Coordinates of C-alpha atoms in Angstrom, one line a residue:
L14 CA -37.6 15.4 56.1
H15 CA -41.6 14.5 56.7
T16 CA -42.8 11.0 57.1
M17 CA -46.6 10.5 57.5
T18 CA -48.0 7.0 58.3
A19 CA -51.4 6.1 56.9
S20 CA -53.3 3.2 56.2
P21 CA -55.7 3.1 52.5
N22 CA -58.1 0.9 54.7
D23 CA -58.5 4.0 57.0
S24 CA -61.7 5.3 57.3
S25 CA -61.0 9.0 56.0
S26 CA -59.8 7.3 52.5
P27 CA -61.1 9.6 50.3
Q28 CA -64.1 9.0 47.9
Q29 CA -62.1 8.9 44.9
F30 CA -60.0 6.1 45.7
K31 CA -63.2 3.5 45.4
L32 CA -61.6 2.7 42.2
S33 CA -58.7 0.9 42.2
L34 CA -55.4 1.7 40.4
Q35 CA -56.1 -0.8 38.2
Q36 CA -59.5 1.1 37.2
L37 CA -57.7 4.0 36.8
L38 CA -54.8 2.8 34.6
S39 CA -57.7 1.8 32.1
P40 CA -57.5 3.8 29.5
K41 CA -61.5 3.6 29.0
S42 CA -61.5 4.7 32.6
S43 CA -60.1 8.1 31.5
S44 CA -63.7 9.1 30.2
A45 CA -65.3 12.8 31.3
S46 CA -68.0 11.5 33.1
T47 CA -65.7 10.0 36.1
P48 CA -67.1 11.1 39.4
Y49 CA -65.2 13.3 41.2
N50 CA -66.5 16.4 43.4
S51 CA -63.2 19.1 42.8
L52 CA -62.2 21.2 45.6
A53 CA -60.8 24.9 44.8
Y54 CA -57.3 25.8 45.4
S55 CA -55.3 29.1 44.4
S56 CA -52.6 28.1 43.7
M57 CA -51.3 27.8 40.1
N58 CA -49.3 24.6 40.8
V59 CA -52.7 23.1 41.7
H60 CA -55.2 24.5 39.2
D61 CA -56.5 22.4 36.7
G62 CA -54.9 22.7 33.4
H63 CA -57.2 23.2 30.3
G64 CA -58.7 19.6 29.3
N65 CA -56.7 18.2 32.8
D66 CA -59.0 14.9 33.2
N67 CA -60.3 13.7 36.7
V68 CA -58.1 10.4 36.2
A69 CA -54.8 12.2 36.0
R70 CA -56.0 14.0 39.5
Q71 CA -57.2 10.7 40.8
L72 CA -54.0 8.6 39.9
F73 CA -51.8 11.6 41.4
E74 CA -53.9 11.8 45.0
F75 CA -53.4 8.1 44.9
M76 CA -49.5 8.1 44.1
I77 CA -49.3 10.4 47.1
Y78 CA -52.1 9.5 49.8
P79 CA -52.9 10.3 52.4
I80 CA -51.4 14.0 51.7
T81 CA -53.3 16.4 49.9
I82 CA -52.8 17.7 47.0
A83 CA -52.6 20.9 48.5
E84 CA -50.5 20.2 51.2
F85 CA -48.3 18.8 49.0
Y86 CA -47.9 21.8 46.5
Q87 CA -47.4 24.2 49.9
H88 CA -45.1 22.0 51.9
Y89 CA -43.0 19.8 49.8
W90 CA -43.1 20.2 45.7
E91 CA -39.4 21.7 45.4
K92 CA -39.0 22.4 48.8
R93 CA -38.4 19.2 50.5
P94 CA -38.3 15.2 50.9
L95 CA -41.5 13.4 52.0
I96 CA -41.8 9.7 53.0
I97 CA -45.0 8.4 53.0
K98 CA -45.3 4.8 55.1
R99 CA -48.3 3.1 54.3
K100 CA -48.3 -0.3 55.8
A101 CA -49.6 -1.4 52.2
P102 CA -47.5 -3.7 50.9
S103 CA -50.3 -4.0 47.8
Y104 CA -50.7 -0.5 47.2
Y105 CA -48.6 -0.5 44.2
S106 CA -49.0 -4.1 42.9
A107 CA -51.3 -3.1 40.0
L108 CA -48.2 -1.0 38.3
F109 CA -45.7 -3.3 38.6
S110 CA -43.4 -6.2 39.8
L111 CA -40.5 -8.4 40.3
S112 CA -42.1 -11.1 38.2
H113 CA -42.7 -8.0 35.3
L114 CA -39.2 -7.3 35.2
K115 CA -38.1 -10.1 34.9
D116 CA -40.4 -11.3 32.1
I117 CA -39.2 -7.9 30.2
I118 CA -35.8 -9.0 30.5
F119 CA -36.0 -12.3 29.3
N120 CA -38.4 -11.5 26.4
S121 CA -37.1 -7.8 24.9
E122 CA -34.9 -7.0 22.9
M123 CA -32.5 -4.9 24.5
K124 CA -28.8 -2.7 24.2
Y125 CA -26.7 -2.5 27.5
T126 CA -26.8 1.5 28.9
E127 CA -29.3 2.2 26.6
D128 CA -32.3 0.3 28.1
L129 CA -30.4 -1.5 31.1
D130 CA -27.7 -1.0 33.4
V131 CA -25.9 -4.1 35.9
T132 CA -23.7 -2.3 38.7
I133 CA -22.5 -2.8 41.9
Y134 CA -21.3 -0.7 44.6
K135 CA -17.9 -1.9 46.2
N136 CA -15.3 -0.9 48.4
K137 CA -17.8 2.7 48.2
L138 CA -17.4 2.6 44.4
R139 CA -20.0 2.0 42.1
Q140 CA -18.5 0.1 38.9
T141 CA -20.6 -0.3 35.6
L142 CA -20.2 -4.1 34.3
N143 CA -22.2 -3.5 30.9
P144 CA -20.4 -5.3 28.3
S145 CA -19.9 -3.4 25.2
L146 CA -18.8 -4.7 21.5
G147 CA -15.2 -3.9 20.5
N148 CA -15.8 -0.2 19.2
G149 CA -17.6 1.2 22.2
E150 CA -21.2 0.0 20.7
P151 CA -23.5 -0.9 23.2
Q152 CA -24.3 -4.9 22.9
K153 CA -27.5 -6.7 22.8
V154 CA -28.6 -7.6 26.2
D155 CA -28.0 -11.1 27.7
P156 CA -30.8 -12.0 29.6
Q157 CA -28.9 -14.9 31.6
W158 CA -25.7 -13.2 32.4
V159 CA -28.3 -10.1 33.5
W160 CA -30.1 -12.5 36.1
D161 CA -26.6 -14.5 37.2
K162 CA -25.2 -11.2 38.0
F163 CA -28.4 -10.3 39.7
S164 CA -28.7 -13.8 41.6
K165 CA -25.1 -14.6 42.0
K166 CA -23.0 -12.2 42.3
G167 CA -24.9 -9.1 43.9
C168 CA -25.1 -6.7 41.2
S169 CA -28.4 -4.4 40.6
V170 CA -30.0 -4.0 37.5
R171 CA -31.5 -0.8 36.5
L172 CA -34.2 -0.7 33.4
N173 CA -34.7 2.6 32.0
Y174 CA -37.9 3.2 30.1
P175 CA -40.0 0.5 31.7
Q176 CA -42.6 2.6 30.4
E177 CA -41.6 1.1 26.6
H178 CA -42.1 -2.3 27.8
S179 CA -44.8 -2.1 30.5
D180 CA -48.4 -0.7 29.4
S181 CA -49.1 -0.4 33.1
V182 CA -46.3 2.6 33.7
W183 CA -46.8 3.8 30.2
Q184 CA -50.6 4.5 31.4
F185 CA -49.5 5.7 34.6
C186 CA -46.9 7.9 33.5
S187 CA -48.8 9.0 30.8
Q188 CA -51.8 10.0 32.8
L189 CA -49.2 12.2 35.1
E190 CA -48.6 14.1 32.2
N191 CA -51.8 15.7 32.1
W192 CA -51.7 16.4 35.5
F193 CA -47.9 18.2 35.5
G194 CA -48.0 19.0 32.1
M195 CA -44.6 18.2 31.7
G196 CA -42.8 15.1 30.5
V197 CA -42.8 12.2 33.0
S198 CA -40.8 9.4 32.8
S199 CA -39.5 6.2 34.9
N200 CA -36.6 4.1 36.2
C201 CA -36.8 0.7 38.0
Y202 CA -34.0 -0.4 39.9
L203 CA -33.6 -3.8 41.1
T204 CA -31.4 -4.4 44.1
P205 CA -30.0 -8.0 45.8
K206 CA -30.5 -8.5 49.3
G207 CA -28.2 -6.6 51.5
S208 CA -26.8 -4.8 48.5
G209 CA -26.5 -1.4 47.2
G210 CA -25.9 -0.4 43.8
F211 CA -25.1 3.2 42.9
A212 CA -22.7 5.8 44.6
P213 CA -24.8 8.8 46.7
H214 CA -25.7 11.5 43.5
Y215 CA -28.5 14.2 43.2
D216 CA -30.3 13.8 40.0
D217 CA -31.9 17.2 37.4
V218 CA -35.6 15.8 38.0
D219 CA -38.2 15.6 40.7
V220 CA -38.7 12.1 41.4
F221 CA -41.4 9.9 43.3
L222 CA -40.1 6.7 44.5
L223 CA -42.9 3.9 44.6
Q224 CA -41.5 0.4 46.6
T225 CA -42.6 -2.1 45.1
E226 CA -41.0 -5.2 46.2
G227 CA -38.8 -5.3 49.5
A228 CA -37.3 -2.6 51.6
K229 CA -34.4 -0.5 51.3
Q230 CA -32.8 2.0 53.7
W231 CA -32.1 5.4 52.2
K232 CA -29.4 8.1 53.4
L233 CA -30.4 11.7 52.4
Y234 CA -27.4 14.6 52.6
A235 CA -30.0 17.4 52.4
D236 CA -26.6 19.4 54.7
S237 CA -24.3 18.6 52.5
K238 CA -22.0 21.0 50.6
M239 CA -22.5 19.1 47.5
G240 CA -26.0 19.1 46.6
I241 CA -27.8 21.9 44.6
R242 CA -31.0 22.6 45.6
L243 CA -33.5 22.5 42.3
A244 CA -30.3 21.5 40.0
R245 CA -30.3 22.2 36.4
D246 CA -28.4 19.3 35.9
S247 CA -27.3 15.2 37.8
S248 CA -24.3 14.9 39.8
V249 CA -21.5 12.7 39.4
N250 CA -21.1 10.0 41.6
F251 CA -19.9 11.4 44.8
H252 CA -17.8 9.3 47.8
E253 CA -19.5 9.3 50.7
K254 CA -16.4 10.8 52.6
D255 CA -17.1 14.0 50.7
I256 CA -20.9 14.4 51.1
G257 CA -20.3 14.7 55.0
K258 CA -22.8 12.6 57.3
P259 CA -26.5 11.9 56.1
S260 CA -29.3 14.0 57.4
H261 CA -31.7 11.7 57.4
E262 CA -32.0 7.6 57.4
F263 CA -35.1 5.4 57.0
V264 CA -36.4 2.4 55.7
L265 CA -39.3 2.3 52.7
E266 CA -41.2 -0.8 52.5
K267 CA -43.4 -2.5 50.0
G268 CA -46.1 0.3 49.1
D269 CA -44.3 3.4 50.7
L270 CA -43.1 6.0 48.8
L271 CA -40.3 9.0 48.9
Y272 CA -40.7 12.5 46.9
M273 CA -37.4 14.0 46.7
P274 CA -36.9 17.4 44.8
R275 CA -34.3 17.3 42.1
G276 CA -30.6 18.2 43.8
T277 CA -31.0 16.0 46.7
I278 CA -28.2 13.9 47.3
H279 CA -29.3 10.0 47.8
M280 CA -28.3 6.8 48.6
G281 CA -29.7 3.3 48.9
R282 CA -29.3 0.0 50.1
S283 CA -31.7 -3.3 50.2
L284 CA -32.5 -4.9 53.6
G285 CA -33.9 -8.2 54.9
D286 CA -33.8 -11.5 52.9
E287 CA -35.8 -10.3 49.8
P288 CA -34.5 -7.7 47.1
S289 CA -35.7 -4.4 46.7
L290 CA -37.3 -3.3 43.5
H291 CA -38.8 0.5 43.3
L292 CA -40.1 2.3 40.5
T293 CA -39.1 6.1 39.9
V294 CA -41.5 8.5 38.4
S295 CA -39.8 11.7 37.4
T296 CA -40.7 14.8 36.0
G297 CA -39.4 18.8 36.2
L298 CA -36.8 18.4 33.7
K299 CA -35.6 21.9 32.3
T300 CA -38.8 23.5 32.5
T301 CA -38.4 26.1 35.0
W302 CA -38.6 30.3 34.9
Y303 CA -35.3 30.5 33.9
D304 CA -36.1 28.2 30.6
F305 CA -39.3 30.7 30.2
M306 CA -37.3 33.7 30.6
S307 CA -34.4 32.3 28.1
E308 CA -36.9 32.5 25.6
T309 CA -38.2 35.9 26.4
L310 CA -35.6 38.0 27.6
Q311 CA -33.5 38.3 24.4
S312 CA -36.7 38.8 22.2
A313 CA -38.2 41.5 24.4
L314 CA -34.6 43.3 24.0
E315 CA -34.5 42.8 20.2
V316 CA -38.2 44.7 20.4
A317 CA -37.6 47.1 22.7
H318 CA -34.5 48.4 20.8
E319 CA -37.3 48.6 17.8
E320 CA -40.3 50.3 19.7
D321 CA -38.3 52.7 22.1
E322 CA -35.8 55.0 21.9
E323 CA -34.8 55.2 25.4
F324 CA -32.9 51.9 24.7
R325 CA -31.6 53.5 21.5
Q326 CA -30.0 56.6 23.7
S327 CA -26.3 56.7 24.1
M328 CA -25.1 55.8 27.3
P329 CA -24.0 58.6 30.0
R330 CA -20.8 60.2 29.3
F331 CA -17.6 58.4 31.1
F332 CA -20.1 55.9 32.9
H333 CA -17.0 54.1 33.0
S334 CA -15.3 56.2 35.3
Y335 CA -18.0 55.3 38.2
M336 CA -19.2 51.8 36.9
G337 CA -16.7 48.5 36.6
V338 CA -15.0 46.4 39.1
S339 CA -11.9 49.0 39.6
N340 CA -14.4 51.5 41.0
A341 CA -17.3 48.8 42.6
E342 CA -15.9 50.7 46.0
G343 CA -15.6 54.0 46.9
G344 CA -16.6 55.4 43.3
N345 CA -19.2 58.2 43.0
S346 CA -21.8 56.6 45.1
V347 CA -24.7 59.0 43.3
S348 CA -23.8 58.2 39.9
R349 CA -23.4 54.6 40.5
H350 CA -26.9 55.1 42.5
N351 CA -28.2 57.0 39.5
F352 CA -27.2 54.4 36.7
E353 CA -28.1 51.2 38.8
T354 CA -31.7 52.9 39.2
Y355 CA -32.1 54.0 35.7
Y356 CA -30.8 50.4 34.3
Q357 CA -33.9 48.9 36.8
Y358 CA -36.0 51.0 34.9
L359 CA -34.9 49.9 31.8
L360 CA -35.2 46.5 32.6
A361 CA -38.7 47.0 33.9
K362 CA -39.7 48.6 30.8
M363 CA -38.3 45.7 29.1
A364 CA -40.4 43.1 30.5
K365 CA -43.4 44.5 29.3
F366 CA -41.9 43.9 25.5
A367 CA -41.6 40.1 26.4
P368 CA -43.1 38.0 24.4
L369 CA -44.8 35.5 26.7
D370 CA -47.3 33.6 24.6
A371 CA -44.7 32.7 22.2
A372 CA -42.4 31.6 24.8
A373 CA -45.4 29.6 26.2
D374 CA -46.1 28.2 22.5
V375 CA -41.4 26.9 22.9
L376 CA -42.5 24.9 26.5
A377 CA -45.4 24.0 24.8
E378 CA -43.8 22.3 22.0
K379 CA -41.2 21.0 24.0
F380 CA -43.3 19.1 26.5
L381 CA -45.5 17.7 23.4
H382 CA -42.0 16.3 21.9
D383 CA -40.8 15.1 25.6
R384 CA -44.2 13.4 26.3
L385 CA -45.0 10.0 26.3
P386 CA -48.2 8.9 23.5
P387 CA -51.3 9.5 25.3
A388 CA -52.7 6.6 26.6
T389 CA -56.2 7.1 26.4
A390 CA -55.5 7.2 22.3
G391 CA -54.2 3.6 22.3
D392 CA -51.3 2.2 20.3
P393 CA -48.9 4.9 18.9
E394 CA -48.0 2.5 16.3
E395 CA -51.5 1.0 15.6
Q396 CA -52.8 2.0 12.0
V397 CA -56.7 4.0 12.0
K398 CA -59.4 2.4 10.0
P399 CA -60.6 5.1 7.5
L400 CA -63.7 6.7 8.1
R401 CA -66.9 4.9 7.0
K402 CA -68.4 8.3 6.1
D403 CA -67.9 11.8 4.8
I404 CA -67.4 14.4 7.7
K405 CA -70.8 16.3 7.7
A406 CA -72.3 19.3 9.3
N407 CA -74.0 16.9 11.7
T408 CA -70.5 14.7 12.5
Q409 CA -69.3 15.1 16.4
V410 CA -65.8 14.8 17.1
V411 CA -63.5 15.2 20.4
L412 CA -60.3 14.9 20.7
S413 CA -59.1 11.5 21.7
A414 CA -56.8 12.6 25.3
P415 CA -56.1 16.1 27.0
N416 CA -53.1 18.1 25.9
I417 CA -52.9 15.9 23.2
C418 CA -52.2 19.1 20.1
R419 CA -51.6 22.5 20.1
V420 CA -51.7 25.2 17.7
V421 CA -49.0 27.4 16.9
N422 CA -48.0 29.9 14.4
G423 CA -46.4 28.3 11.1
D424 CA -45.1 29.4 7.7
L425 CA -46.3 33.7 7.8
E426 CA -46.0 34.1 4.1
E427 CA -47.6 30.8 3.0
E428 CA -50.2 32.0 5.5
T429 CA -50.5 28.5 7.4
L430 CA -50.2 27.3 11.1
Y431 CA -48.7 24.4 12.6
L432 CA -51.2 21.6 14.6
L433 CA -48.4 20.2 17.1
F434 CA -49.6 16.6 18.5
C435 CA -48.0 14.1 20.2
S436 CA -50.2 10.8 19.7
R437 CA -47.8 9.0 17.5
N438 CA -44.8 9.6 19.9
S439 CA -42.6 6.9 20.7
R440 CA -42.9 5.3 24.5
R441 CA -38.8 5.9 24.6
Y442 CA -37.5 9.5 25.2
H443 CA -37.1 11.6 22.0
D444 CA -37.1 8.4 19.6
K445 CA -39.0 10.4 17.2
P446 CA -38.9 13.9 16.1
N447 CA -41.7 16.6 16.4
Q448 CA -44.9 15.7 14.7
Y449 CA -47.3 18.4 13.1
L450 CA -49.6 18.6 10.5
E451 CA -49.7 21.8 8.6
C452 CA -53.0 24.4 7.9
E453 CA -54.5 26.9 6.6
L454 CA -54.2 30.0 9.1
G455 CA -57.8 31.0 8.3
L456 CA -58.6 27.1 10.1
A457 CA -57.5 28.4 13.6
P458 CA -60.6 29.7 15.3
A459 CA -61.6 26.5 14.5
L460 CA -59.2 24.1 15.6
E461 CA -58.9 26.2 18.7
K462 CA -62.6 26.2 19.2
L463 CA -62.2 22.4 19.3
I464 CA -59.3 22.0 21.8
H465 CA -61.0 23.7 24.2
S466 CA -64.3 22.3 23.7
Y467 CA -62.6 18.8 25.3
P468 CA -63.7 16.6 27.1
S469 CA -67.2 17.4 25.3
K470 CA -68.0 16.3 21.8
I471 CA -68.9 19.4 19.5
P472 CA -70.7 19.1 16.1
V473 CA -68.8 20.1 13.2
Q474 CA -71.2 22.7 12.7
D475 CA -70.5 25.0 15.4
L476 CA -66.5 24.5 14.3
Y477 CA -68.1 26.0 10.9
D478 CA -69.9 28.9 12.3
S479 CA -66.4 29.7 14.0
L480 CA -64.7 30.6 11.0
I481 CA -64.3 34.1 9.8
F482 CA -64.9 35.5 6.7
E483 CA -64.9 39.1 7.0
G484 CA -64.9 41.8 4.1
S485 CA -66.2 39.4 1.6
K486 CA -69.0 39.8 -0.8
D487 CA -71.8 37.0 -0.6
A488 CA -71.0 35.4 -3.5
K489 CA -67.3 35.2 -2.6
K490 CA -67.9 34.2 0.9
E491 CA -70.0 31.4 0.1
D492 CA -66.9 30.3 -1.9
L493 CA -65.0 30.6 0.9
Q494 CA -66.9 29.1 3.0
H495 CA -67.2 25.8 1.1
M496 CA -63.1 26.1 0.3
F497 CA -62.6 26.5 4.8
H498 CA -65.3 23.5 5.1
E499 CA -63.8 21.2 2.4
S500 CA -60.0 22.2 4.3
L501 CA -61.6 21.9 7.7
H502 CA -63.1 18.1 6.7
A503 CA -59.6 17.3 5.2
V504 CA -57.5 18.3 8.6
L505 CA -60.2 16.6 10.7
S506 CA -59.4 13.6 8.8
A507 CA -56.1 13.8 9.1
M508 CA -56.2 13.9 12.9
H509 CA -58.4 10.8 12.9
E510 CA -55.6 8.9 10.8
E511 CA -53.2 10.3 13.9
K512 CA -54.8 9.2 16.5
I513 CA -56.0 12.9 17.7
L514 CA -59.1 13.2 17.2
K515 CA -62.2 10.3 17.5
V516 CA -65.2 11.1 14.7
Y517 CA -68.7 10.3 15.8
S518 CA -70.8 10.2 12.6
K519 CA -74.5 10.0 12.4

């Protein structure tokens, strides 16, 4: 565990923090003209993804300040916890507060378990007190009951998906998705003074814990045999006697941050005379090399079998006489060595057939489904006004947000492609199915050019020029051009209606 102490008023505070958090959270501040002196980094993790705008980088730098991005990925990301002590109580005040949470509880329609949990940690055991209907269905939240349990009975409250109710949390998480290139979610935890609400456990996501009210004492169990580094699934609730002594104990105060890689066992308890409120910002859910390779290996083996005769050759005669559990010790070492060597050779050869781009599209589709609607595209439920003018060659267009859409293969027999998009996603995780527009395959060059032009506006004429009409006689070529131009206009109009595209007509 590394502790970093700093003040945001320090003279070393980087130039970009002249923008306040409130300004950074404003959708208007995400324009490509936001000033920033970019630094060059060699690591893949600190490389800006395509279309990654400055605000995403600035918000991430703001969240982990004074640690730099390069330092974070070199020393902490997926390696070890980090605590940042700022002595700046107002650091996250524009993001979330106790009054904000109370307003959500009393003015939003929610259900227990799905949206909100009421818990108590008593006798070293966690109890969930959520009322339910007789058939086990979640019951509608009673705001006063929840608040009485918190203020009078010492219960903790967890709000799931605060980004659904809070514009500032939605904007914050949505912009961070443009940094991580993975879905970002959040929860918030309200704990009465001197109480704890959750048993020791570890999570299946990397967690950035932002202390927004009060103070909380934390215990980490980094050396416990019950923990799993970079765990794929969340743990059960542990008993303290089963996880040993904590490896680290510390206090987070208002404005501080704790980062924990997934698999870190932790538990917290509020301190002082005030309740504790913290917001968790989490990412990294099942987006690992394992997930990527799961999409490639079986396909690679099938292609290798079809393309390379070595994969179709019979196994060696009586290979089971020197392979297998009974031959693992004391078998024919030369034959085993040769077998293992040849197997490794085939594995390396198979990797050359791996469909890397197809697998990348699968994980990109997952990201577009997982992620929040981009804040810079506006309210996902809002109806867009029809275009006042027809799209023409001199019309300029630009995507409404970075990483908002992607071109993938569609129906090959029908010669179509799919334009996946996330602008109409719900602020609640997976509340809607995947969204896409089906387009003619011949429009692929124009759509890819449009995507790669972000954040710059591009004239529709440039999209025309990217279309290919090879092998056509002049007369037919003109007909094809007209047909494809009309098809492109229809797709651009649909993208505008779905909040994917901004259109500037002259």
